[in-house]
Amino acid sequence: MDVKVRDVMTPGPIGVDYNSSIGEAARTMRDWGVGAVLVVHDQSLYGLVTDRDLVVRAVAESKGPDEPVGPLSSADLIGVNADEDIAEAMKLMRENCVRRLPVIDAGQVAGMVSLGDLCHADDPASALAGISQARANT
Amino acid sequence: MTRKMRDIMSPAPERMASTESVSAAARAMRERGIGTVLVMEDGRLYGLVTDRDITVRVLAEDRDPLATRLRDICSTDLAVLDPDDDFAEAIRLVREQAVRRIPIVADGTPVGVVSVGDLALEADGSSALSGASAAPPNI
């Protein structure tokens, strides 16, 4: 049986408001053990921001944790339907050079799927899957 | 044939003094498209700092990246490998110690870094996952 995106995704989308501070976004990533959060603006999905984005788009530009996170996010998101096979998610990541996709279910954002999630689903016994399951740095 | 760390590693790792600021490390990460900076003290490898470390140990703590030194936030007690160590040894290390980036050290001098992405490429150079893992980082 083909594995579906909903089977491997991280459910319950984690988001921050466009006007939240960079520090708040970083704490959200830390507390949930994730590397990316969705950014919501005026109650609609605006974009996605990763831990790396905070570093290369803010810290490298001498911005501190007090500044708003919204402008750092990537808009024009590529989403994947929860009922798609994971092969489709892999294809989307490869074609768009992204490592994370918001998962859409019944018109709503239902979660997020990462390269690590697919890696684990692809071959749960592999050494690399073990790594990707390891606890994030804190 | 089993390939060695010297064949797999990203050579010429970014090295910075432990007294440098977090902001300086972030600039190096952006400019070189890397996620890891090796932290040096007294000519020796002292620690390692990643983009994730900067997020959780600096930004999440509301610390000022310009005023925070690498010494204060880097990971120490590093697991390292020799350029002549093989792929299996690297896999064993990442499994046992849950590390994602390993400095490669020759005669006390860091000469490279091996990441989980590098190991994924080595394990299966044709997979979709390694393709995505080889994608350019965000800038």
XYZ file of C-alpha atoms in Angstrom:
277
model
C 0.000 0.000 0.000
C 1.291 3.407 -0.878
C 2.082 5.672 2.021
C 0.127 8.930 1.983
C 1.358 12.332 2.990
C -1.096 12.407 5.927
C 0.574 9.293 7.369
C 3.994 10.902 7.728
C 3.250 14.608 8.137
C 3.615 16.532 11.368
C -0.039 17.332 12.081
C -1.378 20.496 13.629
C 0.272 23.317 11.716
C 2.494 25.495 13.871
C 2.303 29.149 13.040
C 3.238 32.621 14.165
C 1.730 35.960 13.311
C 3.404 38.155 10.679
C 3.994 40.790 13.355
C 5.472 38.386 15.911
C 9.063 39.035 16.894
C 11.950 36.982 15.548
C 12.584 35.864 19.132
C 9.033 34.593 19.442
C 9.329 32.634 16.199
C 12.608 31.148 17.437
C 10.997 30.114 20.733
C 8.130 28.493 18.831
C 10.638 26.469 16.787
C 12.547 25.512 19.931
C 9.531 24.587 22.025
C 7.927 22.453 19.298
C 11.199 20.968 18.087
C 10.622 22.104 14.509
C 12.754 23.885 11.963
C 10.005 25.837 10.242
C 6.784 27.603 11.138
C 3.993 29.025 9.030
C 3.447 32.761 9.008
C -0.114 34.052 9.208
C -1.116 37.555 8.113
C -4.650 38.913 8.511
C -5.873 35.402 9.358
C -4.631 33.901 6.121
C -1.523 31.899 5.292
C 1.230 34.265 4.202
C 4.405 32.213 4.105
C 6.862 29.984 5.881
C 10.010 30.786 7.808
C 12.807 28.401 8.795
C 15.489 28.508 11.466
C 18.007 29.096 8.717
C 15.987 32.029 7.376
C 16.174 33.679 10.808
C 19.955 33.332 10.753
C 20.810 34.339 7.185
C 18.080 36.937 6.678
C 18.105 38.540 10.132
C 21.192 37.818 12.225
C 23.516 38.153 9.211
C 21.912 41.532 8.532
C 22.526 42.656 12.114
C 18.849 42.387 13.000
C 18.061 41.301 16.544
C 15.330 39.142 18.097
C 12.987 42.116 18.609
C 12.239 42.754 14.935
C 9.134 41.350 13.191
C 9.464 37.923 11.609
C 6.994 38.391 8.730
C 9.356 40.106 6.273
C 11.836 37.213 6.614
C 9.405 34.556 5.443
C 9.203 32.889 2.061
C 5.866 33.499 0.354
C 4.612 31.693 -2.781
C 4.320 28.424 -0.899
C 4.084 25.067 -2.625
C 1.536 22.866 -0.851
C 0.733 19.179 -1.100
C -2.602 17.455 -0.562
C -2.826 15.167 2.472
C -4.135 12.310 0.310
C -1.243 12.349 -2.160
C 1.339 9.565 -2.150
C 4.631 10.490 -0.539
C 6.220 10.040 -3.978
C 4.312 13.134 -5.075
C 5.663 15.090 -2.097
C 9.192 13.994 -3.001
C 8.646 15.112 -6.580
C 7.414 18.534 -5.450
C 10.419 18.977 -3.158
C 12.824 17.969 -5.888
C 11.264 20.145 -8.576
C 10.984 23.194 -6.358
C 14.181 22.719 -4.362
C 12.388 22.900 -1.016
C 12.664 20.677 2.016
C 9.264 21.340 3.588
C 5.713 21.511 2.268
C 2.523 22.681 3.983
C -0.069 19.895 3.844
C -3.567 20.839 2.692
C -6.648 18.894 3.744
C -10.184 20.012 2.866
C -8.947 23.472 1.981
C -7.192 23.965 5.307
C -3.544 23.703 6.307
C -3.445 20.439 8.236
C 0.254 20.121 8.922
C 3.722 20.131 7.452
C 5.811 17.450 5.812
C 9.603 17.634 5.757
C 12.360 15.887 3.882
C 13.177 14.090 7.132
C 9.598 12.774 7.397
C 9.835 11.362 3.867
C 13.261 9.924 4.557
C 11.888 8.003 7.512
C 8.841 6.781 5.582
C 10.950 5.778 2.597
C 13.116 3.388 4.580
C 12.474 3.301 8.327
C 15.394 0.955 8.871
C 17.998 3.154 7.243
C 20.720 4.826 9.219
C 19.681 8.182 7.844
C 16.129 7.762 9.045
C 17.569 7.209 12.500
C 19.432 10.474 12.277
C 16.443 12.384 11.126
C 14.518 11.072 14.129
C 17.165 12.368 16.514
C 16.219 15.107 18.895
C 16.835 18.624 17.657
C 19.501 20.783 19.262
C 18.307 22.785 22.222
C 34.915 0.106 -2.471
C 34.371 2.007 0.720
C 34.997 5.662 0.417
C 36.763 7.650 3.100
C 35.727 10.825 4.861
C 38.250 12.745 2.736
C 36.198 11.787 -0.344
C 32.826 12.692 1.151
C 33.525 15.761 3.294
C 33.016 19.394 2.398
C 36.606 20.641 2.525
C 37.909 23.997 3.729
C 35.527 24.391 6.680
C 34.772 27.877 7.906
C 36.808 28.454 11.057
C 36.286 31.383 13.394
C 37.796 32.449 16.692
C 35.699 31.728 19.774
C 35.661 35.463 20.528
C 33.908 36.318 17.249
C 30.263 37.398 17.382
C 27.254 35.319 16.439
C 26.474 37.925 13.772
C 29.843 37.322 12.121
C 29.163 33.574 12.019
C 25.708 34.191 10.516
C 27.273 36.308 7.769
C 29.777 33.553 7.001
C 26.929 31.023 6.813
C 25.034 33.203 4.367
C 28.007 34.136 2.205
C 29.363 30.608 1.903
C 26.000 28.838 1.812
C 26.886 26.702 4.811
C 25.168 25.775 8.068
C 28.182 25.037 10.234
C 31.071 27.105 11.562
C 33.940 25.521 13.470
C 34.981 27.470 16.553
C 38.712 27.727 17.280
C 40.509 28.589 20.488
C 44.286 28.699 20.917
C 44.729 27.161 17.484
C 42.634 24.113 18.328
C 39.095 23.045 17.521
C 37.003 24.176 20.471
C 33.427 23.791 19.284
C 30.900 23.904 16.500
C 27.972 26.205 15.879
C 25.087 25.649 13.463
C 22.333 27.843 12.100
C 19.914 25.933 14.345
C 22.073 26.661 17.395
C 21.849 30.381 16.651
C 18.062 30.152 16.477
C 17.528 28.220 19.712
C 20.420 29.482 21.832
C 20.528 33.144 20.796
C 17.278 34.326 19.188
C 14.957 32.206 21.347
C 16.743 33.561 24.432
C 16.456 37.166 23.221
C 20.229 37.534 23.245
C 21.890 40.179 21.087
C 23.696 38.431 18.184
C 26.185 41.294 17.920
C 27.172 41.031 21.581
C 27.101 37.239 21.983
C 30.361 35.395 21.381
C 30.607 32.011 19.708
C 32.345 30.624 22.777
C 29.163 31.169 24.796
C 26.800 29.223 22.538
C 28.778 26.610 20.597
C 28.579 22.863 21.164
C 31.746 21.445 22.711
C 32.949 17.900 23.432
C 32.651 17.188 19.736
C 32.698 13.788 18.113
C 35.218 14.025 15.281
C 36.506 11.704 12.567
C 39.787 11.286 10.721
C 39.993 11.807 6.930
C 40.821 8.092 6.634
C 37.725 6.908 8.516
C 35.133 5.225 6.316
C 31.415 5.669 5.688
C 30.366 2.983 8.174
C 32.259 4.722 10.941
C 30.410 7.974 10.212
C 27.029 6.232 10.251
C 27.885 4.590 13.572
C 28.754 7.981 15.035
C 25.590 9.730 13.887
C 23.477 6.879 15.216
C 25.131 6.618 18.596
C 25.598 10.292 19.269
C 22.715 11.785 17.270
C 24.946 14.318 15.559
C 24.197 15.765 12.152
C 27.545 17.360 11.368
C 30.959 15.885 12.066
C 34.249 17.810 11.894
C 37.009 15.935 10.098
C 40.305 16.492 11.892
C 43.802 15.634 10.667
C 46.722 16.031 13.076
C 44.700 18.384 15.261
C 43.627 20.608 12.361
C 40.021 20.635 11.081
C 40.088 19.945 7.340
C 36.415 19.385 6.599
C 32.873 18.767 7.773
C 30.638 15.821 6.920
C 26.901 16.401 7.190
C 23.965 14.028 7.193
C 23.175 15.389 3.728
C 26.649 14.368 2.523
C 26.058 10.878 3.919
C 22.637 10.704 2.230
C 24.229 11.535 -1.105
C 26.884 8.900 -0.502
C 24.334 6.271 0.509
C 22.134 6.790 -2.526
C 23.280 9.355 -5.039
C 20.219 8.947 -7.214
C 17.390 9.241 -4.703
C 14.910 12.072 -4.583
C 15.927 12.726 -1.016
C 19.557 13.274 -1.823
C 18.472 15.539 -4.666
C 16.548 17.732 -2.285
C 19.304 17.508 0.266
C 21.763 18.781 -2.339
C 19.547 21.730 -3.167
C 21.041 25.151 -2.501
C 20.350 26.552 0.950
C 18.114 29.545 1.526
C 19.814 32.917 1.235
